[in-house]
Amino acid sequence: MSETAAKAPGSALGAAVDPNRWKALAFIAIAQLMVVLDATIVNIALPSAQQDLGISDGNRQWVVTAYALAFGGLLLFGGRIADLWGRKRAFVVGLGGFAAASALGGAATNEAMMFGARALQGAFGALLAPAALSLLAVMFTDAKERAKAFGIYGAIAGGGGAVGLILGGFLTEYLDWRWTFFVNIPFAIVAAAGAWYVIREPEGGRNRSALDIPGVILSTLGLVSLVYGFTRAESEGWSDSMTIGMFVASGVLLLAFVLVEARVKAPLLPLRVVTERNRGGVYLSLGLAIIAMFGLFLFLTYYLQIVKGYSPVKTGFAFLPMIAGMITGSTQIGTRLMTRVAPRLLMGPGFLVAALGMLLLTQLEIGSSYAALLLPAMLLLGLGMGTAFMPAMSLATQGVKPQDAGVASAMVNTSQQVGGAIGTALLNTIAASATTSYIADHIAGASNKSQQQLVQLEGMVEGYTSAIWFAVGILVVAAGIALTLVNAGRPGGSTVTSSEEGAQDEVAVPVVAH
C-alpha cells in the first residue's frame, strides 16, 4: 500500500501501522480455529454423548440445531455489537463466553443442560466470529500483507472443519466425548489473553449510532426461521406443515427487515454493504460453495465409517489431503497471486477446480480405492476451495467503512452458516430419496441376508453420488457468479472513494481499476 495514499478521517489508513499486527493475527487465528473446529468436532462425539445423557433419537439433532440457530440468528447482531463496543472488546467477551459455554457443555448431566450450553456457544460464537474477521479487515490494509493475513485466515476457515474430525475422533476414541467441549477452554484462554495485550484496534472505526432494535428482532427471527426450516426439512421432510410455515415466516420477516433497513437512520445492516456488486457476488458465491462442501463432509464421513469400516480417528486422517490442499491453495496459490490478478480470476477457477474434485467423487462405489479416487478428489477440492476462499474473505470486507466492518464480516459468516444449513438439508434429502429408490428397485433380487446388506450399502453409495452430482452443479454456478458479478481489479496501492448519502468519502481499499 502506498504510504502517500490519502488518509481520511476514520479510515483504516488514518492510523499508524500496528507493529503487533502479526502477533494479533496468531491469536485471531486460534479463535477462528476454535469456532470452526466446533462445527464438526461435536458431530464425532454425538453418539457417545447421546448414550451418556439419555438423549432420544428424536431430540439428538438439537445438539447441532441449538448451536446453528443461535449462531446463524445472532450473527448480524453480533457484528453490529462489535462495531458499537469495539472489535477487541467484542472479541475478548466472545472468547470468554464461548469458553464458559464449552465448560457447561462438557459438564452436562442431562439433555436440557447440553442444549442450553450449545445455544450459548452459538450466541457467543456469533459475537466472536464477526469481531475476528473485522479485526483483520481494519488492521491489515497493505495489499500484500492483507493477502498473507487472509490467506492464513482462509486456510483455517476452510480446513478447520476437517481438523475437527481428526481431533474429535482422537478425543472421543481415547479420552471421553466431554473433552470435545473442554478442549475449547485452553484455546479461548490463550486467544483472549494474547488479544488483550497485543491487539490495538485502529481509532475512529466504531459505529456509535443507536442500536436498530426492530432490525435486530426481524433479522434474528428471520434467520432463525430460515435455518430451522432447512434443519426441519432434513428430519421431517419438505412437505411438513411446520417446515413450510418456517420458510414462509422467514420470507416475510426478512422482507420486512430489508424494508426497515432502507428507512431507518442507523440500520443494523446498511444496505450499501450487500448491494455493492463485489461484496454481493462474494456472499452469494461463498454461500453456494458452502452448500456443496457441507453436504460432502457428511457423505464422506458416513461413506468412510459405514461403507469402508474406518474408525473415527482413521476417518479424520482420511481428510488430511483436503486440509493440505486448502492450506496450499490459500497460503501459497491465493496469497501469491492475489496482488497480481483480479479476485474473480482466483475465485472462479478455484470453484471450478473444486467442482472437478467433486466430479471425481460421483464415481464412488463400495470398493473404490482411497488412493486412486478419494485422495486425488480431496486434493483438488482442497486446492480449489483454498484458492477461492482467500480472496473471497478479503474482498468481502474491502471497501467498507471501518464502522461497518463488523456487519460486513457478519454477512460472510451468515452466508456460510445459512449455506451449511441448506447444504446439509438439501443434499441429504436428495441422497435419502435416491437411496430409497435404489433399494426398492433392487431388494427383491436379494435372496439372503448378506445380499440384502450389500443392496443396502449400494443404495447408500448411490444416494451419495446422486447428491454429489448436484453439488458439482452448485459449484459450477458459484464459479459463474464469481466470474460475472465480482469485477474488482487486482489489489494495488491507492484508495478508492465510495459515496454514501451523496457525500464522497475516502475509504481505505487496496483495490484499483476495474
Short mmCIF file of N, CA and C in Angstrom, two decimals, residues 280-395:
data_model
loop_
_atom_site.label_atom_id
_atom_site.label_comp_id
_atom_site.label_asym_id
_atom_site.label_seq_id
_atom_site.Cartn_x
_atom_site.Cartn_y
_atom_site.Cartn_z
N GLY A 280 -21.70 -8.43 -2.82
CA GLY A 280 -22.88 -9.26 -3.08
C GLY A 280 -22.50 -10.56 -3.79
N GLY A 281 -21.58 -10.43 -4.78
CA GLY A 281 -21.11 -11.62 -5.50
C GLY A 281 -20.36 -12.58 -4.60
N VAL A 282 -19.57 -12.02 -3.68
CA VAL A 282 -18.82 -12.87 -2.74
C VAL A 282 -19.78 -13.61 -1.81
N TYR A 283 -20.73 -12.88 -1.20
CA TYR A 283 -21.65 -13.52 -0.26
C TYR A 283 -22.43 -14.65 -0.95
N LEU A 284 -22.87 -14.40 -2.17
CA LEU A 284 -23.69 -15.38 -2.89
C LEU A 284 -22.86 -16.60 -3.30
N SER A 285 -21.69 -16.36 -3.90
CA SER A 285 -20.88 -17.49 -4.37
C SER A 285 -20.32 -18.30 -3.20
N LEU A 286 -19.95 -17.62 -2.12
CA LEU A 286 -19.43 -18.31 -0.94
C LEU A 286 -20.52 -19.18 -0.30
N GLY A 287 -21.72 -18.63 -0.20
CA GLY A 287 -22.84 -19.40 0.36
C GLY A 287 -23.12 -20.66 -0.45
N LEU A 288 -23.10 -20.53 -1.78
CA LEU A 288 -23.33 -21.69 -2.66
C LEU A 288 -22.22 -22.74 -2.49
N ALA A 289 -20.97 -22.27 -2.42
CA ALA A 289 -19.85 -23.21 -2.26
C ALA A 289 -19.96 -23.98 -0.95
N ILE A 290 -20.40 -23.29 0.11
CA ILE A 290 -20.56 -23.96 1.41
C ILE A 290 -21.68 -24.99 1.36
N ILE A 291 -22.73 -24.72 0.59
CA ILE A 291 -23.81 -25.71 0.42
C ILE A 291 -23.21 -27.02 -0.09
N ALA A 292 -22.36 -26.92 -1.10
CA ALA A 292 -21.74 -28.12 -1.68
C ALA A 292 -20.80 -28.80 -0.69
N MET A 293 -20.00 -28.01 0.04
CA MET A 293 -18.98 -28.58 0.92
C MET A 293 -19.57 -29.26 2.15
N PHE A 294 -20.59 -28.65 2.77
CA PHE A 294 -21.15 -29.22 4.00
C PHE A 294 -21.77 -30.59 3.74
N GLY A 295 -22.50 -30.69 2.63
CA GLY A 295 -23.09 -31.98 2.29
C GLY A 295 -22.01 -33.03 2.06
N LEU A 296 -20.91 -32.62 1.42
CA LEU A 296 -19.83 -33.56 1.11
C LEU A 296 -19.17 -34.09 2.37
N PHE A 297 -18.87 -33.21 3.34
CA PHE A 297 -18.29 -33.66 4.61
C PHE A 297 -19.13 -34.77 5.22
N LEU A 298 -20.44 -34.54 5.23
CA LEU A 298 -21.37 -35.51 5.82
C LEU A 298 -21.31 -36.84 5.09
N PHE A 299 -21.40 -36.80 3.75
CA PHE A 299 -21.42 -38.04 2.95
C PHE A 299 -20.11 -38.81 3.07
N LEU A 300 -18.99 -38.10 2.99
CA LEU A 300 -17.71 -38.79 3.06
C LEU A 300 -17.47 -39.41 4.43
N THR A 301 -17.92 -38.72 5.49
CA THR A 301 -17.78 -39.27 6.84
C THR A 301 -18.55 -40.59 6.96
N TYR A 302 -19.79 -40.60 6.48
CA TYR A 302 -20.61 -41.83 6.52
C TYR A 302 -20.03 -42.90 5.61
N TYR A 303 -19.59 -42.50 4.43
CA TYR A 303 -19.04 -43.47 3.48
C TYR A 303 -17.81 -44.18 4.08
N LEU A 304 -16.90 -43.39 4.65
CA LEU A 304 -15.68 -43.96 5.19
C LEU A 304 -15.94 -44.83 6.42
N GLN A 305 -16.89 -44.41 7.28
CA GLN A 305 -17.12 -45.16 8.51
C GLN A 305 -18.06 -46.35 8.31
N ILE A 306 -19.12 -46.17 7.55
CA ILE A 306 -20.13 -47.24 7.41
C ILE A 306 -19.79 -48.18 6.26
N VAL A 307 -19.48 -47.62 5.09
CA VAL A 307 -19.23 -48.45 3.91
C VAL A 307 -17.82 -49.06 3.97
N LYS A 308 -16.82 -48.22 4.30
CA LYS A 308 -15.43 -48.71 4.30
C LYS A 308 -14.99 -49.26 5.67
N GLY A 309 -15.77 -48.97 6.73
CA GLY A 309 -15.46 -49.51 8.06
C GLY A 309 -14.32 -48.81 8.77
N TYR A 310 -14.03 -47.54 8.44
CA TYR A 310 -12.95 -46.81 9.11
C TYR A 310 -13.36 -46.44 10.54
N SER A 311 -12.39 -46.35 11.44
CA SER A 311 -12.64 -45.86 12.79
C SER A 311 -12.77 -44.33 12.73
N PRO A 312 -13.29 -43.68 13.82
CA PRO A 312 -13.37 -42.21 13.81
C PRO A 312 -12.02 -41.53 13.57
N VAL A 313 -10.94 -42.07 14.20
CA VAL A 313 -9.61 -41.47 14.02
C VAL A 313 -9.13 -41.65 12.59
N LYS A 314 -9.29 -42.85 12.05
CA LYS A 314 -8.85 -43.11 10.67
C LYS A 314 -9.65 -42.25 9.68
N THR A 315 -10.93 -42.06 9.97
CA THR A 315 -11.76 -41.19 9.12
C THR A 315 -11.21 -39.77 9.12
N GLY A 316 -10.87 -39.28 10.31
CA GLY A 316 -10.31 -37.94 10.41
C GLY A 316 -9.03 -37.80 9.60
N PHE A 317 -8.14 -38.78 9.71
CA PHE A 317 -6.88 -38.72 8.95
C PHE A 317 -7.12 -38.83 7.45
N ALA A 318 -8.19 -39.50 7.07
CA ALA A 318 -8.50 -39.64 5.64
C ALA A 318 -8.79 -38.28 5.00
N PHE A 319 -9.17 -37.28 5.83
CA PHE A 319 -9.46 -35.94 5.32
C PHE A 319 -8.20 -35.06 5.22
N LEU A 320 -7.06 -35.58 5.65
CA LEU A 320 -5.83 -34.77 5.64
C LEU A 320 -5.46 -34.21 4.26
N PRO A 321 -5.62 -34.97 3.16
CA PRO A 321 -5.29 -34.38 1.85
C PRO A 321 -6.11 -33.14 1.54
N MET A 322 -7.37 -33.11 1.99
CA MET A 322 -8.20 -31.94 1.76
C MET A 322 -7.67 -30.74 2.54
N ILE A 323 -7.24 -30.99 3.79
CA ILE A 323 -6.67 -29.92 4.60
C ILE A 323 -5.39 -29.40 3.96
N ALA A 324 -4.53 -30.34 3.52
CA ALA A 324 -3.27 -29.94 2.87
C ALA A 324 -3.55 -29.12 1.61
N GLY A 325 -4.54 -29.53 0.84
CA GLY A 325 -4.92 -28.79 -0.36
C GLY A 325 -5.41 -27.40 -0.04
N MET A 326 -6.24 -27.28 1.01
CA MET A 326 -6.78 -25.97 1.39
C MET A 326 -5.67 -25.02 1.85
N ILE A 327 -4.76 -25.55 2.66
CA ILE A 327 -3.66 -24.71 3.15
C ILE A 327 -2.77 -24.26 1.98
N THR A 328 -2.49 -25.19 1.07
CA THR A 328 -1.67 -24.84 -0.10
C THR A 328 -2.39 -23.83 -1.00
N GLY A 329 -3.66 -24.09 -1.28
CA GLY A 329 -4.43 -23.19 -2.14
C GLY A 329 -4.55 -21.79 -1.56
N SER A 330 -4.74 -21.73 -0.23
CA SER A 330 -4.96 -20.44 0.41
C SER A 330 -3.67 -19.66 0.64
N THR A 331 -2.66 -20.33 1.23
CA THR A 331 -1.45 -19.60 1.63
C THR A 331 -0.39 -19.51 0.53
N GLN A 332 -0.42 -20.41 -0.43
CA GLN A 332 0.59 -20.40 -1.50
C GLN A 332 0.03 -19.84 -2.81
N ILE A 333 -1.03 -20.47 -3.32
CA ILE A 333 -1.58 -20.01 -4.61
C ILE A 333 -2.31 -18.68 -4.44
N GLY A 334 -3.30 -18.66 -3.54
CA GLY A 334 -4.11 -17.46 -3.36
C GLY A 334 -3.29 -16.25 -2.93
N THR A 335 -2.47 -16.44 -1.91
CA THR A 335 -1.68 -15.33 -1.38
C THR A 335 -0.70 -14.78 -2.41
N ARG A 336 -0.04 -15.68 -3.16
CA ARG A 336 0.96 -15.23 -4.14
C ARG A 336 0.34 -14.53 -5.35
N LEU A 337 -0.86 -14.95 -5.72
CA LEU A 337 -1.49 -14.39 -6.93
C LEU A 337 -2.45 -13.25 -6.65
N MET A 338 -2.86 -13.09 -5.39
CA MET A 338 -3.91 -12.12 -5.09
C MET A 338 -3.52 -10.69 -5.45
N THR A 339 -2.25 -10.35 -5.30
CA THR A 339 -1.82 -8.98 -5.64
C THR A 339 -1.46 -8.83 -7.11
N ARG A 340 -1.58 -9.92 -7.88
CA ARG A 340 -1.20 -9.87 -9.29
C ARG A 340 -2.38 -10.01 -10.25
N VAL A 341 -3.45 -10.68 -9.79
CA VAL A 341 -4.61 -10.89 -10.67
C VAL A 341 -5.88 -10.45 -9.95
N ALA A 342 -6.92 -10.22 -10.73
CA ALA A 342 -8.22 -9.83 -10.16
C ALA A 342 -8.79 -10.99 -9.33
N PRO A 343 -9.51 -10.68 -8.24
CA PRO A 343 -10.06 -11.73 -7.37
C PRO A 343 -10.91 -12.77 -8.10
N ARG A 344 -11.69 -12.31 -9.12
CA ARG A 344 -12.56 -13.27 -9.83
C ARG A 344 -11.75 -14.35 -10.55
N LEU A 345 -10.51 -14.03 -10.91
CA LEU A 345 -9.67 -14.99 -11.62
C LEU A 345 -9.03 -16.01 -10.67
N LEU A 346 -9.23 -15.81 -9.38
CA LEU A 346 -8.88 -16.83 -8.38
C LEU A 346 -10.13 -17.56 -7.91
N MET A 347 -11.20 -16.80 -7.68
CA MET A 347 -12.44 -17.40 -7.16
C MET A 347 -13.09 -18.33 -8.18
N GLY A 348 -13.28 -17.84 -9.42
CA GLY A 348 -13.95 -18.64 -10.43
C GLY A 348 -13.22 -19.95 -10.73
N PRO A 349 -11.94 -19.90 -11.13
CA PRO A 349 -11.19 -21.14 -11.36
C PRO A 349 -11.07 -22.01 -10.11
N GLY A 350 -10.98 -21.37 -8.94
CA GLY A 350 -10.91 -22.14 -7.69
C GLY A 350 -12.14 -23.00 -7.48
N PHE A 351 -13.32 -22.41 -7.68
CA PHE A 351 -14.56 -23.18 -7.54
C PHE A 351 -14.65 -24.27 -8.62
N LEU A 352 -14.13 -23.99 -9.81
CA LEU A 352 -14.17 -24.99 -10.88
C LEU A 352 -13.23 -26.17 -10.59
N VAL A 353 -12.06 -25.89 -10.02
CA VAL A 353 -11.14 -26.98 -9.62
C VAL A 353 -11.80 -27.83 -8.54
N ALA A 354 -12.47 -27.17 -7.59
CA ALA A 354 -13.19 -27.91 -6.55
C ALA A 354 -14.31 -28.76 -7.17
N ALA A 355 -14.99 -28.20 -8.17
CA ALA A 355 -16.05 -28.95 -8.86
C ALA A 355 -15.48 -30.18 -9.56
N LEU A 356 -14.26 -30.05 -10.10
CA LEU A 356 -13.60 -31.19 -10.74
C LEU A 356 -13.33 -32.31 -9.72
N GLY A 357 -12.86 -31.91 -8.52
CA GLY A 357 -12.65 -32.87 -7.45
C GLY A 357 -13.96 -33.54 -7.05
N MET A 358 -15.02 -32.75 -6.98
CA MET A 358 -16.34 -33.28 -6.66
C MET A 358 -16.81 -34.23 -7.76
N LEU A 359 -16.50 -33.89 -9.01
CA LEU A 359 -16.90 -34.73 -10.14
C LEU A 359 -16.28 -36.12 -10.04
N LEU A 360 -15.03 -36.20 -9.59
CA LEU A 360 -14.38 -37.50 -9.39
C LEU A 360 -15.16 -38.35 -8.40
N LEU A 361 -15.72 -37.70 -7.37
CA LEU A 361 -16.42 -38.44 -6.33
C LEU A 361 -17.77 -38.98 -6.78
N THR A 362 -18.26 -38.53 -7.95
CA THR A 362 -19.50 -39.12 -8.47
C THR A 362 -19.26 -40.55 -8.94
N GLN A 363 -17.97 -40.96 -9.02
CA GLN A 363 -17.62 -42.33 -9.44
C GLN A 363 -17.49 -43.28 -8.24
N LEU A 364 -17.84 -42.82 -7.05
CA LEU A 364 -17.73 -43.65 -5.85
C LEU A 364 -18.50 -44.97 -5.99
N GLU A 365 -17.87 -46.04 -5.54
CA GLU A 365 -18.52 -47.35 -5.43
C GLU A 365 -18.11 -47.95 -4.10
N ILE A 366 -18.73 -49.06 -3.73
CA ILE A 366 -18.40 -49.70 -2.46
C ILE A 366 -16.91 -50.03 -2.38
N GLY A 367 -16.37 -50.54 -3.45
CA GLY A 367 -14.97 -50.97 -3.44
C GLY A 367 -13.98 -49.95 -3.95
N SER A 368 -14.37 -48.67 -4.05
CA SER A 368 -13.47 -47.64 -4.57
C SER A 368 -12.19 -47.54 -3.75
N SER A 369 -11.07 -47.35 -4.44
CA SER A 369 -9.77 -47.23 -3.78
C SER A 369 -9.60 -45.83 -3.22
N TYR A 370 -9.14 -45.76 -1.97
CA TYR A 370 -8.87 -44.45 -1.36
C TYR A 370 -7.77 -43.72 -2.14
N ALA A 371 -6.66 -44.43 -2.43
CA ALA A 371 -5.51 -43.80 -3.08
C ALA A 371 -5.82 -43.37 -4.51
N ALA A 372 -6.61 -44.18 -5.23
CA ALA A 372 -6.85 -43.90 -6.65
C ALA A 372 -7.97 -42.90 -6.88
N LEU A 373 -8.94 -42.82 -5.96
CA LEU A 373 -10.10 -41.96 -6.20
C LEU A 373 -10.27 -40.87 -5.14
N LEU A 374 -10.37 -41.26 -3.89
CA LEU A 374 -10.67 -40.28 -2.85
C LEU A 374 -9.53 -39.29 -2.62
N LEU A 375 -8.30 -39.78 -2.62
CA LEU A 375 -7.17 -38.89 -2.35
C LEU A 375 -7.03 -37.78 -3.40
N PRO A 376 -7.00 -38.11 -4.71
CA PRO A 376 -6.91 -37.01 -5.69
C PRO A 376 -8.13 -36.09 -5.66
N ALA A 377 -9.32 -36.66 -5.41
CA ALA A 377 -10.53 -35.84 -5.35
C ALA A 377 -10.45 -34.84 -4.21
N MET A 378 -9.98 -35.30 -3.05
CA MET A 378 -9.86 -34.41 -1.89
C MET A 378 -8.79 -33.35 -2.10
N LEU A 379 -7.70 -33.72 -2.73
CA LEU A 379 -6.66 -32.73 -3.02
C LEU A 379 -7.19 -31.61 -3.91
N LEU A 380 -7.92 -31.99 -4.97
CA LEU A 380 -8.49 -30.99 -5.88
C LEU A 380 -9.51 -30.12 -5.16
N LEU A 381 -10.35 -30.74 -4.34
CA LEU A 381 -11.34 -29.98 -3.58
C LEU A 381 -10.66 -28.96 -2.67
N GLY A 382 -9.63 -29.42 -1.94
CA GLY A 382 -8.92 -28.53 -1.04
C GLY A 382 -8.22 -27.40 -1.76
N LEU A 383 -7.51 -27.72 -2.83
CA LEU A 383 -6.80 -26.69 -3.61
C LEU A 383 -7.78 -25.65 -4.14
N GLY A 384 -8.87 -26.12 -4.72
CA GLY A 384 -9.85 -25.21 -5.31
C GLY A 384 -10.50 -24.32 -4.28
N MET A 385 -10.95 -24.92 -3.19
CA MET A 385 -11.63 -24.14 -2.15
C MET A 385 -10.67 -23.17 -1.46
N GLY A 386 -9.46 -23.62 -1.17
CA GLY A 386 -8.48 -22.74 -0.53
C GLY A 386 -8.15 -21.54 -1.40
N THR A 387 -7.97 -21.78 -2.70
CA THR A 387 -7.66 -20.70 -3.65
C THR A 387 -8.81 -19.71 -3.74
N ALA A 388 -10.05 -20.20 -3.71
CA ALA A 388 -11.22 -19.33 -3.85
C ALA A 388 -11.57 -18.61 -2.55
N PHE A 389 -11.44 -19.30 -1.41
CA PHE A 389 -11.85 -18.73 -0.12
C PHE A 389 -11.03 -17.50 0.25
N MET A 390 -9.74 -17.54 0.00
CA MET A 390 -8.86 -16.47 0.47
C MET A 390 -9.23 -15.11 -0.12
N PRO A 391 -9.31 -14.97 -1.45
CA PRO A 391 -9.73 -13.66 -1.98
C PRO A 391 -11.17 -13.32 -1.62
N ALA A 392 -12.02 -14.34 -1.48
CA ALA A 392 -13.42 -14.08 -1.11
C ALA A 392 -13.50 -13.44 0.27
N MET A 393 -12.77 -13.99 1.24
CA MET A 393 -12.78 -13.45 2.61
C MET A 393 -12.25 -12.01 2.62
N SER A 394 -11.21 -11.76 1.85
CA SER A 394 -10.61 -10.43 1.81
C SER A 394 -11.55 -9.43 1.13
N LEU A 395 -12.08 -9.83 -0.02
CA LEU A 395 -12.92 -8.92 -0.81
C LEU A 395 -14.23 -8.58 -0.08
#
